[in-house]
Amino acid sequence: MERISFDDQIQRNKIKSFLLIVIIFAFFIVLGYIVSMILDPSYFFIIMIFATIFSLVYVVAGYYKSDKIALASVKAKPASRTEHRMLYHAAEGMAISSGLPMPKLYVMESEEINAFASGRDPKHSVICFTTGALKKLDKQELEGVMAHEMSHIANYDIRFMTLTAVLIGMVSIIAQVFLRSLWFSGGRNREGKEQAILMVVGIVFAILAPIATQLISFAISRKREYAADASGVKFTRYPQGLANALKKIKNESVSSLDKEHRVSKAMAPLFISDPFKRKVRGLFSTHPPIDDRIRKLEVM
Amino acid sequence: MFMIFWLVGLGILALLASIIYYNRFVTLENRIGNSLSQIDVQLRKRADLVPNLINSVKGYAKHEKGIMKEVTEARKAFMGAKTMEQKVEKGAELQHALKSILAIAENYPQLKANENFLHLQQELAAIEDKVAYARQHYNDSILGYNNLCKKFPGVMFASIYGKSAKKYLEIPQEARAVPKVEF
């Protein structure tokens, strides 16, 4: 029965991704509506047309270019077959054992052990490892992490998670713009109940939206990490590999996040372990506690 | 009148189910075929590395003619294999012969330090992993297919379409021991 539940999860991810696109689209339209109502209703149509075009471009770009955006934001370079032979061997092995097409491989400069996968489907997928991971992980550990990333690809987590990253990025930018513009334009236009209500709605929306999307994406991301750990083991048949890699990540010095290669907050859920190494656990953590993950792997 | 509706409805349902199950059988069979060809690809890659390996060993270990001949013959036997079962069997024999050629390298420090040889050794180890993974994927695919064939209601459609459970890929006993390659 496991096979079926696996397919179910893929189906659910595809539906969720589609819903997310609809939400992003609707978000812009509603935003355009609110803005036009507050500023001046006579601009309604122009603003709505702009909002529609902008949201279409945003959604299409987010869908087709998300992997490129993600890679560019961490300054990743394509991995070379001669220099990163271990990485290619691990990826080829995992591609065979999972039956997935070979992903494109990238490497990003960072001392800490980390990796992420992105793309819109298994045929257009990328996997990026940090140089620290390539240096510090041995073959089994590398394969374990690779299998974890491959299962994100197989489950269509990458599509959903990258879209979520795009959504979070967008909502926080717009909310900022919105709040700031309210400071300047507030009170100059028509007085009245209607406008006051719209303004309150606008402010509440601008404050709540980023928090809500963040919480949703984190909750989803945490569940996904367990699932990817489990199905990754199905590819390697060697839970100890990933468990050892997670142990190495855990024992890394916390301050290893170097300033010049800062990772955007929106990207955090994509990585195998939280690049911010936040100590706080609970609603706001993108990843389940690493000890818990290791424990689960060790009893497999 | 009411009965007719029910019958038509049932007929449509049965048709839909048979289409879905037919496609599932085809998908899973394709997956099996694909994973089988992966095994083939990896076995072939290994065989292709053999002449290279022989050449680099020859320069340092001239006296080990017996072992080299054994490997060359194992390769020849593999290249001559027609069916997949033969290929897997001969591939395992080649693997066994390669194991001994890698073992004698221990006695020749210069050979062990040779860059070309080291590279080949790594490639062979990686291929060995890939063969194992390909076999694992093949057996997983067979498992999925057999589950479909034997579970209800798949078992009904299996008999309609004339599908039956397939055999797992048996690993020859001696091939189970993974060659120890130290880096």
Coordinates of C-alpha atoms in Angstrom, one line a residue:
Chain A
M1 CA 0.0 0.0 0.0
E2 CA 3.0 2.3 0.4
R3 CA 3.2 2.8 -3.3
I4 CA -0.3 4.3 -3.4
S5 CA 0.2 6.7 -0.5
F6 CA 3.4 7.8 -2.3
D7 CA 1.5 8.6 -5.4
D8 CA -1.2 10.3 -3.3
Q9 CA 1.4 12.6 -1.9
I10 CA 2.7 13.5 -5.4
Q11 CA -0.9 14.2 -6.5
R12 CA -1.5 16.3 -3.4
N13 CA 1.7 18.3 -4.0
K14 CA 0.6 19.0 -7.6
I15 CA -2.8 20.2 -6.5
K16 CA -1.3 22.3 -3.8
S17 CA 1.1 23.8 -6.2
F18 CA -1.7 24.7 -8.5
L19 CA -3.7 26.2 -5.7
L20 CA -0.7 28.2 -4.7
I21 CA -0.4 29.6 -8.2
V22 CA -4.1 30.6 -8.0
I23 CA -3.5 32.2 -4.6
I24 CA -0.6 34.2 -5.8
F25 CA -2.7 35.3 -8.8
A26 CA -5.7 36.2 -6.6
F27 CA -3.5 37.9 -4.1
F28 CA -2.3 40.5 -6.7
I29 CA -5.8 41.1 -8.0
V30 CA -7.2 41.7 -4.5
L31 CA -4.2 43.8 -3.7
G32 CA -4.8 45.9 -6.8
Y33 CA -8.4 46.3 -5.8
I34 CA -7.6 47.5 -2.3
V35 CA -4.9 49.8 -3.6
S36 CA -7.2 51.4 -6.2
M37 CA -10.0 51.8 -3.7
I38 CA -7.8 53.5 -1.2
L39 CA -5.9 55.7 -3.6
D40 CA -8.6 56.7 -6.1
P41 CA -11.4 54.5 -7.5
S42 CA -11.2 56.3 -10.9
Y43 CA -7.9 54.5 -11.5
F44 CA -9.6 51.2 -10.8
F45 CA -9.3 49.7 -14.3
I46 CA -5.8 50.9 -15.0
I47 CA -4.5 49.5 -11.7
M48 CA -6.4 46.2 -12.2
I49 CA -4.9 45.8 -15.7
F50 CA -1.5 46.4 -14.2
A51 CA -2.1 44.0 -11.4
T52 CA -3.2 41.3 -13.8
I53 CA -0.3 41.6 -16.1
F54 CA 2.1 41.8 -13.2
S55 CA 0.7 38.8 -11.5
L56 CA 0.7 36.8 -14.7
V57 CA 4.4 37.6 -15.4
Y58 CA 5.2 36.9 -11.8
V59 CA 3.5 33.5 -11.7
V60 CA 5.0 32.4 -15.1
A61 CA 8.4 33.5 -14.1
G62 CA 8.1 31.9 -10.7
Y63 CA 7.0 28.6 -12.3
Y64 CA 9.6 28.4 -15.1
K65 CA 12.5 30.2 -13.6
S66 CA 12.2 29.3 -10.0
D67 CA 15.3 27.0 -10.0
K68 CA 17.4 29.7 -11.7
I69 CA 16.2 32.3 -9.2
A70 CA 17.0 30.0 -6.3
L71 CA 20.5 29.1 -7.7
A72 CA 21.3 32.8 -8.5
S73 CA 20.3 33.9 -5.1
V74 CA 23.0 31.7 -3.5
K75 CA 25.5 32.3 -6.3
A76 CA 25.7 28.6 -7.2
K77 CA 27.9 27.4 -10.1
P78 CA 27.5 24.2 -12.2
A79 CA 29.4 21.3 -10.8
S80 CA 32.2 20.0 -13.0
R81 CA 32.5 16.3 -13.7
T82 CA 36.2 16.1 -13.1
E83 CA 36.4 18.3 -10.1
H84 CA 33.3 17.0 -8.3
R85 CA 33.5 13.3 -9.3
M86 CA 32.1 12.1 -6.0
L87 CA 29.1 14.3 -6.3
Y88 CA 28.4 13.0 -9.8
H89 CA 28.8 9.4 -8.7
A90 CA 26.4 9.9 -5.9
A91 CA 23.9 11.6 -8.1
E92 CA 24.1 9.0 -10.8
G93 CA 23.7 6.2 -8.3
M94 CA 20.7 7.8 -6.7
A95 CA 19.2 8.6 -10.1
I96 CA 19.4 4.9 -11.0
S97 CA 18.0 3.6 -7.7
S98 CA 15.1 6.1 -7.8
G99 CA 14.5 5.8 -11.5
L100 CA 14.5 9.6 -11.8
P101 CA 16.2 11.5 -14.6
M102 CA 19.6 12.8 -13.7
P103 CA 19.3 16.3 -12.1
K104 CA 21.6 19.2 -13.0
L105 CA 24.2 19.5 -10.3
Y106 CA 25.4 22.8 -8.8
V107 CA 27.9 23.8 -6.1
M108 CA 27.7 26.9 -3.9
E109 CA 30.5 28.4 -1.8
S110 CA 29.9 27.9 1.8
E111 CA 31.7 26.2 4.7
E112 CA 28.7 24.7 6.3
I113 CA 27.2 21.3 5.2
N114 CA 24.0 21.9 3.4
A115 CA 22.2 21.1 0.1
F116 CA 18.9 21.9 -1.6
A117 CA 16.9 20.8 -4.6
S118 CA 14.8 23.0 -6.8
G119 CA 12.9 23.0 -10.1
R120 CA 9.4 22.5 -11.4
D121 CA 9.4 18.7 -12.1
P122 CA 11.8 15.8 -12.1
K123 CA 12.8 16.5 -15.7
H124 CA 13.8 20.1 -14.8
S125 CA 15.4 19.6 -11.5
V126 CA 18.6 20.9 -10.0
I127 CA 20.5 19.9 -6.8
C128 CA 22.9 22.2 -5.2
F129 CA 25.5 21.2 -2.6
T130 CA 27.7 23.5 -0.5
T131 CA 31.5 23.2 -0.9
G132 CA 31.6 22.4 2.8
A133 CA 29.3 19.4 2.3
L134 CA 31.5 18.1 -0.5
K135 CA 34.6 18.5 1.7
K136 CA 33.3 17.1 5.0
L137 CA 30.9 14.3 4.0
D138 CA 32.1 10.8 3.0
K139 CA 30.6 8.7 0.2
Q140 CA 27.8 7.1 2.2
E141 CA 26.8 10.4 3.8
L142 CA 26.9 12.2 0.5
E143 CA 24.6 9.5 -1.0
G144 CA 22.3 9.8 2.0
V145 CA 21.9 13.6 1.5
M146 CA 21.6 13.1 -2.2
A147 CA 18.8 10.6 -1.7
H148 CA 17.0 13.0 0.6
E149 CA 17.1 15.7 -2.1
M150 CA 16.1 13.2 -4.8
S151 CA 13.0 12.3 -2.9
H152 CA 12.1 16.0 -2.7
I153 CA 12.3 15.8 -6.4
A154 CA 10.3 12.6 -6.7
N155 CA 7.6 13.8 -4.4
Y156 CA 7.2 17.1 -6.3
D157 CA 8.1 18.9 -3.1
I158 CA 10.5 21.0 -5.2
R159 CA 7.7 22.6 -7.2
F160 CA 5.6 23.4 -4.2
M161 CA 8.4 24.5 -2.0
T162 CA 10.0 26.7 -4.6
L163 CA 6.6 28.3 -5.4
T164 CA 6.1 28.8 -1.6
A165 CA 9.5 30.5 -1.5
V166 CA 8.4 32.7 -4.4
L167 CA 5.1 33.5 -2.6
I168 CA 6.8 34.4 0.7
G169 CA 9.3 36.6 -1.0
M170 CA 6.5 38.4 -2.9
V171 CA 4.1 38.8 0.1
S172 CA 6.8 40.3 2.3
I173 CA 8.0 42.7 -0.4
I174 CA 4.5 43.9 -1.2
A175 CA 3.5 44.2 2.5
Q176 CA 6.5 46.4 3.0
V177 CA 5.6 48.6 0.0
F178 CA 2.0 48.8 1.1
L179 CA 2.7 49.8 4.7
R180 CA 5.1 52.4 3.6
S181 CA 2.9 53.9 1.0
L182 CA 0.1 54.2 3.6
W183 CA 2.3 56.5 5.7
F184 CA 2.6 58.9 2.9
S185 CA -0.8 58.8 1.2
G186 CA -2.9 58.4 4.4
G187 CA -5.5 61.0 5.1
R188 CA -5.1 63.1 1.9
N189 CA -8.0 61.6 -0.1
R190 CA -11.7 61.3 0.5
E191 CA -12.7 61.1 4.1
G192 CA -15.3 58.6 5.2
K193 CA -16.1 55.4 6.8
E194 CA -15.5 53.3 3.6
Q195 CA -11.9 54.4 3.3
A196 CA -11.2 53.9 6.9
I197 CA -12.4 50.4 6.8
L198 CA -10.4 49.7 3.7
M199 CA -7.3 51.1 5.3
V200 CA -7.7 49.0 8.4
V201 CA -8.3 45.9 6.2
G202 CA -5.2 46.8 4.2
I203 CA -3.0 47.2 7.3
V204 CA -4.2 44.0 8.9
F205 CA -3.7 42.2 5.6
A206 CA -0.2 43.6 5.2
I207 CA 0.8 42.5 8.7
L208 CA -0.9 39.1 8.7
A209 CA -0.2 37.9 5.2
P210 CA 3.6 37.4 5.6
I211 CA 3.2 35.8 9.0
A212 CA 0.5 33.4 7.8
T213 CA 2.3 32.3 4.6
Q214 CA 5.5 31.8 6.7
L215 CA 3.7 29.6 9.2
I216 CA 2.0 27.5 6.6
S217 CA 5.2 27.0 4.7
F218 CA 7.2 26.1 7.8
A219 CA 4.6 23.6 8.9
I220 CA 4.6 22.0 5.5
S221 CA 8.3 22.0 5.3
R222 CA 8.8 20.2 8.6
K223 CA 6.5 17.4 7.6
R224 CA 8.2 17.1 4.3
E225 CA 11.7 16.7 5.8
Y226 CA 10.6 13.6 7.6
A227 CA 9.0 12.2 4.5
A228 CA 12.0 12.9 2.4
D229 CA 14.3 11.3 5.0
A230 CA 12.2 8.2 4.9
S231 CA 11.9 7.9 1.2
G232 CA 15.5 8.8 0.7
V233 CA 16.4 5.7 2.7
K234 CA 14.3 3.7 0.3
F235 CA 16.8 4.7 -2.4
T236 CA 20.0 4.0 -0.5
R237 CA 18.8 1.2 1.8
Y238 CA 21.3 2.6 4.3
P239 CA 19.7 4.9 6.9
Q240 CA 23.0 5.3 8.7
G241 CA 24.5 7.3 5.8
L242 CA 22.0 10.2 6.2
A243 CA 22.0 9.8 10.0
N244 CA 25.8 10.3 10.0
A245 CA 25.5 13.3 7.7
L246 CA 22.9 14.9 10.0
K247 CA 25.2 14.3 13.0
K248 CA 28.0 16.1 11.2
I249 CA 25.6 19.0 10.5
K250 CA 24.5 19.1 14.1
N251 CA 28.1 19.2 15.4
E252 CA 29.2 22.0 13.1
S253 CA 30.0 25.3 14.7
V254 CA 26.8 27.4 14.8
S255 CA 28.5 30.6 13.7
S256 CA 29.6 29.1 10.4
L257 CA 27.1 31.1 8.3
D258 CA 29.5 33.5 6.6
K259 CA 28.3 37.0 5.9
E260 CA 29.1 37.3 2.2
H261 CA 27.0 34.2 1.3
R262 CA 23.9 35.0 3.2
V263 CA 21.0 32.9 2.3
S264 CA 17.6 34.6 1.9
K265 CA 15.0 33.7 4.5
A266 CA 12.6 32.6 1.8
M267 CA 15.1 30.0 0.7
A268 CA 15.5 28.4 4.1
P269 CA 12.8 25.7 3.7
L270 CA 14.5 24.4 0.6
F271 CA 17.7 23.3 2.4
I272 CA 18.2 19.9 4.0
S273 CA 19.0 21.7 7.3
D274 CA 18.1 25.1 8.4
P275 CA 20.8 27.5 7.1
F276 CA 20.2 29.9 10.0
K277 CA 20.8 27.3 12.7
R278 CA 18.0 28.8 14.8
K279 CA 17.9 27.5 18.2
V280 CA 14.2 28.2 18.7
R281 CA 11.9 25.3 18.0
G282 CA 8.2 25.4 17.4
L283 CA 6.0 27.2 15.0
F284 CA 8.6 29.2 13.4
S285 CA 11.2 26.6 12.6
T286 CA 11.5 25.4 9.0
H287 CA 13.0 22.1 9.9
P288 CA 12.2 19.4 12.5
P289 CA 14.8 19.0 15.4
I290 CA 17.8 17.3 14.0
D291 CA 18.1 14.9 16.9
D292 CA 14.6 13.7 16.2
R293 CA 15.4 13.1 12.6
I294 CA 18.6 11.2 13.5
R295 CA 16.6 9.1 16.0
K296 CA 14.0 8.2 13.4
L297 CA 16.7 7.2 10.9
E298 CA 18.5 5.0 13.4
V299 CA 15.5 2.9 14.2
M300 CA 14.7 2.2 10.6
Chain B
M1 CA -36.0 1.9 -17.0
F2 CA -34.2 2.4 -13.7
M3 CA -32.4 -0.8 -14.2
I4 CA -31.0 0.3 -17.5
F5 CA -29.4 3.4 -15.9
W6 CA -27.8 1.2 -13.3
L7 CA -26.4 -1.2 -15.9
V8 CA -25.1 1.6 -18.1
G9 CA -23.5 3.2 -15.1
L10 CA -21.9 0.0 -14.1
G11 CA -20.7 -0.6 -17.6
I12 CA -19.0 2.8 -17.8
L13 CA -17.4 2.2 -14.4
A14 CA -16.0 -1.2 -15.5
L15 CA -14.7 0.3 -18.7
L16 CA -13.0 3.1 -16.8
A17 CA -11.4 0.7 -14.3
S18 CA -10.2 -1.6 -17.1
I19 CA -8.5 1.4 -18.9
I20 CA -6.9 2.6 -15.7
Y21 CA -5.6 -0.9 -14.9
Y22 CA -4.4 -1.5 -18.4
N23 CA -2.4 1.8 -18.3
R24 CA -1.0 0.9 -14.9
F25 CA 0.2 -2.5 -16.2
V26 CA 1.9 -0.7 -19.2
T27 CA 3.5 1.9 -17.0
L28 CA 4.9 -0.7 -14.6
E29 CA 6.1 -2.9 -17.4
N30 CA 7.9 0.0 -19.0
R31 CA 9.5 0.8 -15.6
I32 CA 10.8 -2.8 -15.4
G33 CA 12.1 -2.6 -18.9
N34 CA 13.8 0.6 -18.2
S35 CA 15.5 -0.5 -15.0
L36 CA 16.6 -3.7 -16.7
S37 CA 18.3 -1.6 -19.4
Q38 CA 20.0 0.4 -16.7
I39 CA 21.6 -2.8 -15.4
D40 CA 22.7 -3.6 -18.9
V41 CA 24.2 -0.1 -19.4
Q42 CA 26.2 -0.3 -16.1
L43 CA 27.5 -3.9 -16.8
R44 CA 28.6 -2.8 -20.3
K45 CA 30.4 0.3 -18.9
R46 CA 32.3 -2.0 -16.6
A47 CA 33.3 -4.3 -19.4
D48 CA 34.5 -1.3 -21.4
L49 CA 36.8 -0.3 -18.6
V50 CA 38.6 -3.7 -18.6
P51 CA 41.0 -3.2 -21.6
N52 CA 42.1 0.0 -20.0
L53 CA 42.7 -1.6 -16.7
I54 CA 44.6 -4.5 -18.2
N55 CA 46.8 -2.0 -20.0
S56 CA 47.7 0.0 -16.9
V57 CA 48.3 -3.2 -14.9
K58 CA 50.5 -4.7 -17.6
G59 CA 53.1 -2.0 -17.3
Y60 CA 53.7 -2.8 -13.6
A61 CA 52.8 -6.4 -13.1
K62 CA 54.0 -8.4 -16.0
H63 CA 54.1 -11.7 -14.2
E64 CA 50.5 -11.8 -13.4
K65 CA 49.5 -13.2 -16.8
G66 CA 47.2 -15.8 -15.4
I67 CA 45.0 -13.3 -13.7
M68 CA 44.9 -10.9 -16.7
K69 CA 43.9 -13.7 -19.0
E70 CA 41.1 -14.7 -16.6
V71 CA 39.8 -11.2 -16.7
T72 CA 40.0 -10.9 -20.5
E73 CA 38.2 -14.2 -20.9
A74 CA 35.5 -13.2 -18.4
R75 CA 35.0 -10.0 -20.4
K76 CA 34.8 -11.9 -23.6
A77 CA 32.2 -14.2 -22.1
F78 CA 30.2 -11.2 -21.0
M79 CA 30.3 -9.6 -24.4
G80 CA 29.1 -12.9 -25.9
A81 CA 26.1 -13.1 -23.5
K82 CA 22.8 -12.8 -25.3
T83 CA 20.0 -12.9 -22.7
M84 CA 19.8 -10.6 -19.7
E85 CA 20.1 -13.6 -17.3
Q86 CA 23.3 -14.6 -19.0
K87 CA 24.6 -11.1 -18.9
V88 CA 24.0 -10.8 -15.2
E89 CA 25.7 -14.1 -14.6
K90 CA 28.7 -13.3 -16.8
G91 CA 28.8 -9.8 -15.3
A92 CA 29.1 -11.3 -11.9
E93 CA 32.0 -13.5 -13.0
L94 CA 33.8 -10.6 -14.5
Q95 CA 33.3 -8.7 -11.3
H96 CA 34.8 -11.6 -9.5
A97 CA 37.8 -11.7 -11.8
L98 CA 38.3 -7.9 -11.4
K99 CA 38.3 -8.3 -7.7
S100 CA 41.4 -10.5 -7.9
I101 CA 43.2 -8.1 -10.3
L102 CA 42.5 -5.2 -7.9
A103 CA 43.8 -7.4 -5.0
I104 CA 47.2 -8.1 -6.7
A105 CA 47.7 -4.3 -7.0
E106 CA 48.4 -4.4 -3.3
N107 CA 51.7 -6.1 -4.1
Y108 CA 52.8 -3.4 -6.5
P109 CA 53.2 -0.1 -4.8
Q110 CA 54.0 1.7 -8.1
L111 CA 50.9 0.4 -9.7
K112 CA 48.9 1.5 -6.7
A113 CA 50.2 5.0 -7.0
N114 CA 49.5 5.2 -10.7
E115 CA 47.0 7.9 -11.4
N116 CA 45.3 6.1 -14.2
F117 CA 45.0 3.0 -12.1
L118 CA 43.6 4.9 -9.2
H119 CA 41.0 6.6 -11.5
L120 CA 40.0 3.2 -12.9
Q121 CA 39.7 1.8 -9.4
Q122 CA 37.4 4.6 -8.4
E123 CA 35.3 4.2 -11.6
L124 CA 34.9 0.5 -11.0
A125 CA 33.9 1.0 -7.4
A126 CA 31.3 3.6 -8.6
I127 CA 30.0 1.2 -11.3
E128 CA 29.7 -1.5 -8.7
D129 CA 27.5 0.7 -6.6
K130 CA 25.4 1.6 -9.7
V131 CA 24.9 -2.0 -10.6
A132 CA 23.7 -2.6 -7.1
Y133 CA 21.3 0.3 -7.3
A134 CA 20.1 -0.6 -10.7
R135 CA 19.4 -4.1 -9.5
Q136 CA 17.6 -2.7 -6.4
H137 CA 15.4 -0.5 -8.7
Y138 CA 14.7 -3.4 -10.9
N139 CA 13.5 -5.6 -8.0
D140 CA 11.5 -2.6 -6.7
S141 CA 9.8 -2.3 -10.0
I142 CA 9.1 -6.0 -10.1
L143 CA 7.6 -5.7 -6.6
G144 CA 5.2 -3.0 -7.7
Y145 CA 4.2 -5.0 -10.7
N146 CA 3.7 -8.2 -8.8
N147 CA 1.6 -6.4 -6.2
L148 CA -0.6 -5.1 -8.9
C149 CA -0.9 -8.6 -10.4
K150 CA -1.7 -10.4 -7.2
K151 CA -3.9 -8.0 -5.3
F152 CA -7.6 -7.5 -5.7
P153 CA -8.9 -6.1 -8.1
G154 CA -5.7 -6.1 -10.1
V155 CA -5.7 -9.9 -10.1
M156 CA -8.9 -9.8 -12.1
F157 CA -7.5 -7.5 -14.8
A158 CA -4.2 -9.4 -14.8
S159 CA -6.0 -12.6 -15.9
I160 CA -8.0 -10.6 -18.5
Y161 CA -4.9 -9.1 -20.0
G162 CA -2.9 -12.2 -19.6
K163 CA -0.3 -10.7 -17.2
S164 CA 1.4 -12.7 -14.5
A165 CA 3.8 -12.1 -11.8
K166 CA 7.5 -11.7 -12.9
K167 CA 10.6 -13.2 -11.3
Y168 CA 13.0 -11.2 -9.3
L169 CA 16.6 -10.8 -10.4
E170 CA 18.6 -13.4 -8.6
I171 CA 22.0 -12.3 -7.6
P172 CA 24.7 -15.1 -8.1
Q173 CA 26.0 -16.2 -4.7
E174 CA 29.6 -15.2 -5.2
A175 CA 28.7 -11.7 -6.4
R176 CA 27.1 -10.8 -3.1
A177 CA 30.4 -10.0 -1.5
V178 CA 31.2 -6.5 -2.5
P179 CA 34.8 -6.1 -3.5
K180 CA 36.8 -4.2 -0.9
V181 CA 38.4 -1.2 -2.5
E182 CA 40.4 1.0 -0.3
F183 CA 41.1 4.6 -1.2

